[in-house]
Amino acid sequence: EVQLVESGGGLVQSGGSLRLSCVNSGFTHKSHCMGWFRQAPGKEREGVATIEPHGDANYADSVRGRFTISKDNAKNILYLQMNSLSPEDTAMYFCAADAWVTSSRWFDGDAYKFWGQGTQVTVSS
């Protein structure tokens, strides 16, 4: 059975850093597109970063240069390194996966079949 479990969230001051992890089972990163999404109360779900099976990374404009997505294929772990955090980054962060996602839908959550339960990130000013 496919499962994804996020961890690493917490409370951090503005300008600080956090690293999120997503451990999955039931599939291999080498055959799936992976992504990080976030959602704050009252706001729509937002794509943050994605990584293709071969390793190419893609970022939303709002996080490019501050966040880095990476993965450990052997351990089935997806990471999101978040630097220079601001209160605007406060949200529940989710990891997601699907066997294939076309580039036009990389940041469309509806394109992903498998989801974790999320980990909360709170950035204080």
Short mmCIF file of C-alpha atoms in Angstrom, two decimals:
data_model
loop_
_atom_site.label_atom_id
_atom_site.label_comp_id
_atom_site.label_asym_id
_atom_site.label_seq_id
_atom_site.Cartn_x
_atom_site.Cartn_y
_atom_site.Cartn_z
CA GLU A 1 0.00 0.00 0.00
CA VAL A 2 1.27 3.47 -0.87
CA GLN A 3 1.95 5.69 2.14
CA LEU A 4 3.63 9.07 2.53
CA VAL A 5 4.53 10.56 5.91
CA GLU A 6 5.86 14.10 6.36
CA SER A 7 7.95 15.37 9.26
CA GLY A 8 10.23 18.25 10.16
CA GLY A 9 7.75 21.08 10.59
CA GLY A 10 7.75 23.39 13.57
CA LEU A 11 7.97 26.96 14.78
CA VAL A 12 10.79 29.12 13.50
CA GLN A 13 11.61 32.82 13.51
CA SER A 14 11.56 34.89 10.36
CA GLY A 15 14.81 34.37 8.47
CA GLY A 16 15.30 30.90 9.89
CA SER A 17 15.44 27.50 8.23
CA LEU A 18 13.69 24.14 8.37
CA ARG A 19 14.08 20.89 6.50
CA LEU A 20 11.00 18.82 5.78
CA SER A 21 11.11 15.11 5.04
CA CYS A 22 8.61 12.79 3.39
CA VAL A 23 9.10 9.06 3.73
CA ASN A 24 7.14 6.92 1.31
CA SER A 25 6.48 3.24 0.79
CA GLY A 26 4.78 1.27 -1.94
CA PHE A 27 6.50 2.96 -4.89
CA THR A 28 9.89 4.16 -6.04
CA HIS A 29 10.93 7.76 -6.64
CA LYS A 30 12.55 6.67 -9.88
CA SER A 31 9.14 6.02 -11.43
CA HIS A 32 7.16 8.89 -9.88
CA CYS A 33 7.00 12.63 -9.93
CA MET A 34 7.14 14.09 -6.41
CA GLY A 35 6.08 17.45 -5.10
CA TRP A 36 5.61 19.67 -2.08
CA PHE A 37 2.41 21.66 -1.65
CA ARG A 38 1.23 23.95 1.11
CA GLN A 39 -2.04 25.37 2.31
CA ALA A 40 -2.73 28.09 4.86
CA PRO A 41 -6.13 28.58 6.51
CA GLY A 42 -8.47 30.43 4.19
CA LYS A 43 -6.16 30.08 1.21
CA GLU A 44 -6.01 27.74 -1.74
CA ARG A 45 -3.52 24.91 -1.96
CA GLU A 46 -0.29 26.11 -3.53
CA GLY A 47 2.39 24.16 -5.32
CA VAL A 48 5.84 24.79 -3.84
CA ALA A 49 8.34 22.57 -5.61
CA THR A 50 8.43 19.39 -7.67
CA ILE A 51 11.08 16.91 -8.72
CA GLU A 52 10.94 14.61 -11.71
CA PRO A 53 11.95 10.92 -11.67
CA HIS A 54 15.33 11.76 -13.21
CA GLY A 55 15.96 14.47 -10.61
CA ASP A 56 15.15 17.78 -12.29
CA ALA A 57 13.67 20.24 -9.81
CA ASN A 58 11.04 22.92 -10.37
CA TYR A 59 10.02 25.77 -8.08
CA ALA A 60 7.21 28.20 -7.60
CA ASP A 61 8.31 31.81 -8.07
CA SER A 62 7.52 32.54 -4.44
CA VAL A 63 10.17 30.12 -3.15
CA ARG A 64 12.79 29.99 -5.89
CA GLY A 65 16.20 30.77 -4.47
CA ARG A 66 15.10 30.04 -0.90
CA PHE A 67 13.82 26.44 -1.01
CA THR A 68 15.52 23.33 -2.36
CA ILE A 69 13.77 20.06 -3.18
CA SER A 70 15.79 16.86 -3.25
CA LYS A 71 15.36 13.14 -2.79
CA ASP A 72 17.13 10.02 -1.67
CA ASN A 73 15.97 7.31 -4.04
CA ALA A 74 17.55 4.49 -2.07
CA LYS A 75 15.75 5.44 1.15
CA ASN A 76 12.54 6.71 -0.49
CA ILE A 77 12.80 10.08 1.23
CA LEU A 78 11.80 13.42 -0.28
CA TYR A 79 13.23 16.59 1.27
CA LEU A 80 12.41 20.27 1.23
CA GLN A 81 15.11 22.55 2.59
CA MET A 82 13.57 25.91 3.44
CA ASN A 83 15.78 28.93 4.07
CA SER A 84 15.07 32.61 4.66
CA LEU A 85 11.61 31.79 5.92
CA SER A 86 9.02 34.51 6.33
CA PRO A 87 5.53 34.57 7.89
CA GLU A 88 4.11 34.20 4.36
CA ASP A 89 5.51 30.67 4.37
CA THR A 90 3.33 29.64 7.32
CA ALA A 91 1.15 26.73 6.18
CA MET A 92 0.55 23.02 6.35
CA TYR A 93 3.02 21.37 4.01
CA PHE A 94 2.15 18.18 2.12
CA CYS A 95 4.14 15.85 -0.06
CA ALA A 96 2.54 14.24 -3.09
CA ALA A 97 3.39 11.74 -5.80
CA ASP A 98 2.12 10.40 -9.08
CA ALA A 99 3.44 8.10 -11.78
CA TRP A 100 3.44 10.88 -14.36
CA VAL A 101 2.65 14.58 -14.25
CA THR A 102 2.99 16.71 -17.34
CA SER A 103 4.96 19.91 -16.92
CA SER A 104 1.86 22.06 -17.35
CA ARG A 105 0.39 20.48 -14.20
CA TRP A 106 3.45 20.23 -11.97
CA PHE A 107 1.89 22.67 -9.50
CA ASP A 108 -1.66 21.38 -9.83
CA GLY A 109 -2.47 19.26 -6.80
CA ASP A 110 -5.26 17.48 -8.65
CA ALA A 111 -2.61 15.86 -10.86
CA TYR A 112 -1.18 13.87 -7.92
CA LYS A 113 -2.70 10.62 -6.76
CA PHE A 114 -0.87 10.00 -3.48
CA TRP A 115 -0.68 12.41 -0.54
CA GLY A 116 0.73 12.55 2.96
CA GLN A 117 -1.06 13.95 6.00
CA GLY A 118 1.05 17.10 6.21
CA THR A 119 3.40 18.82 8.64
CA GLN A 120 2.81 22.29 10.07
CA VAL A 121 5.29 25.10 9.47
CA THR A 122 4.83 28.31 11.44
CA VAL A 123 7.09 31.32 10.93
CA SER A 124 6.95 34.12 13.47
CA SER A 125 7.77 37.72 12.65
#
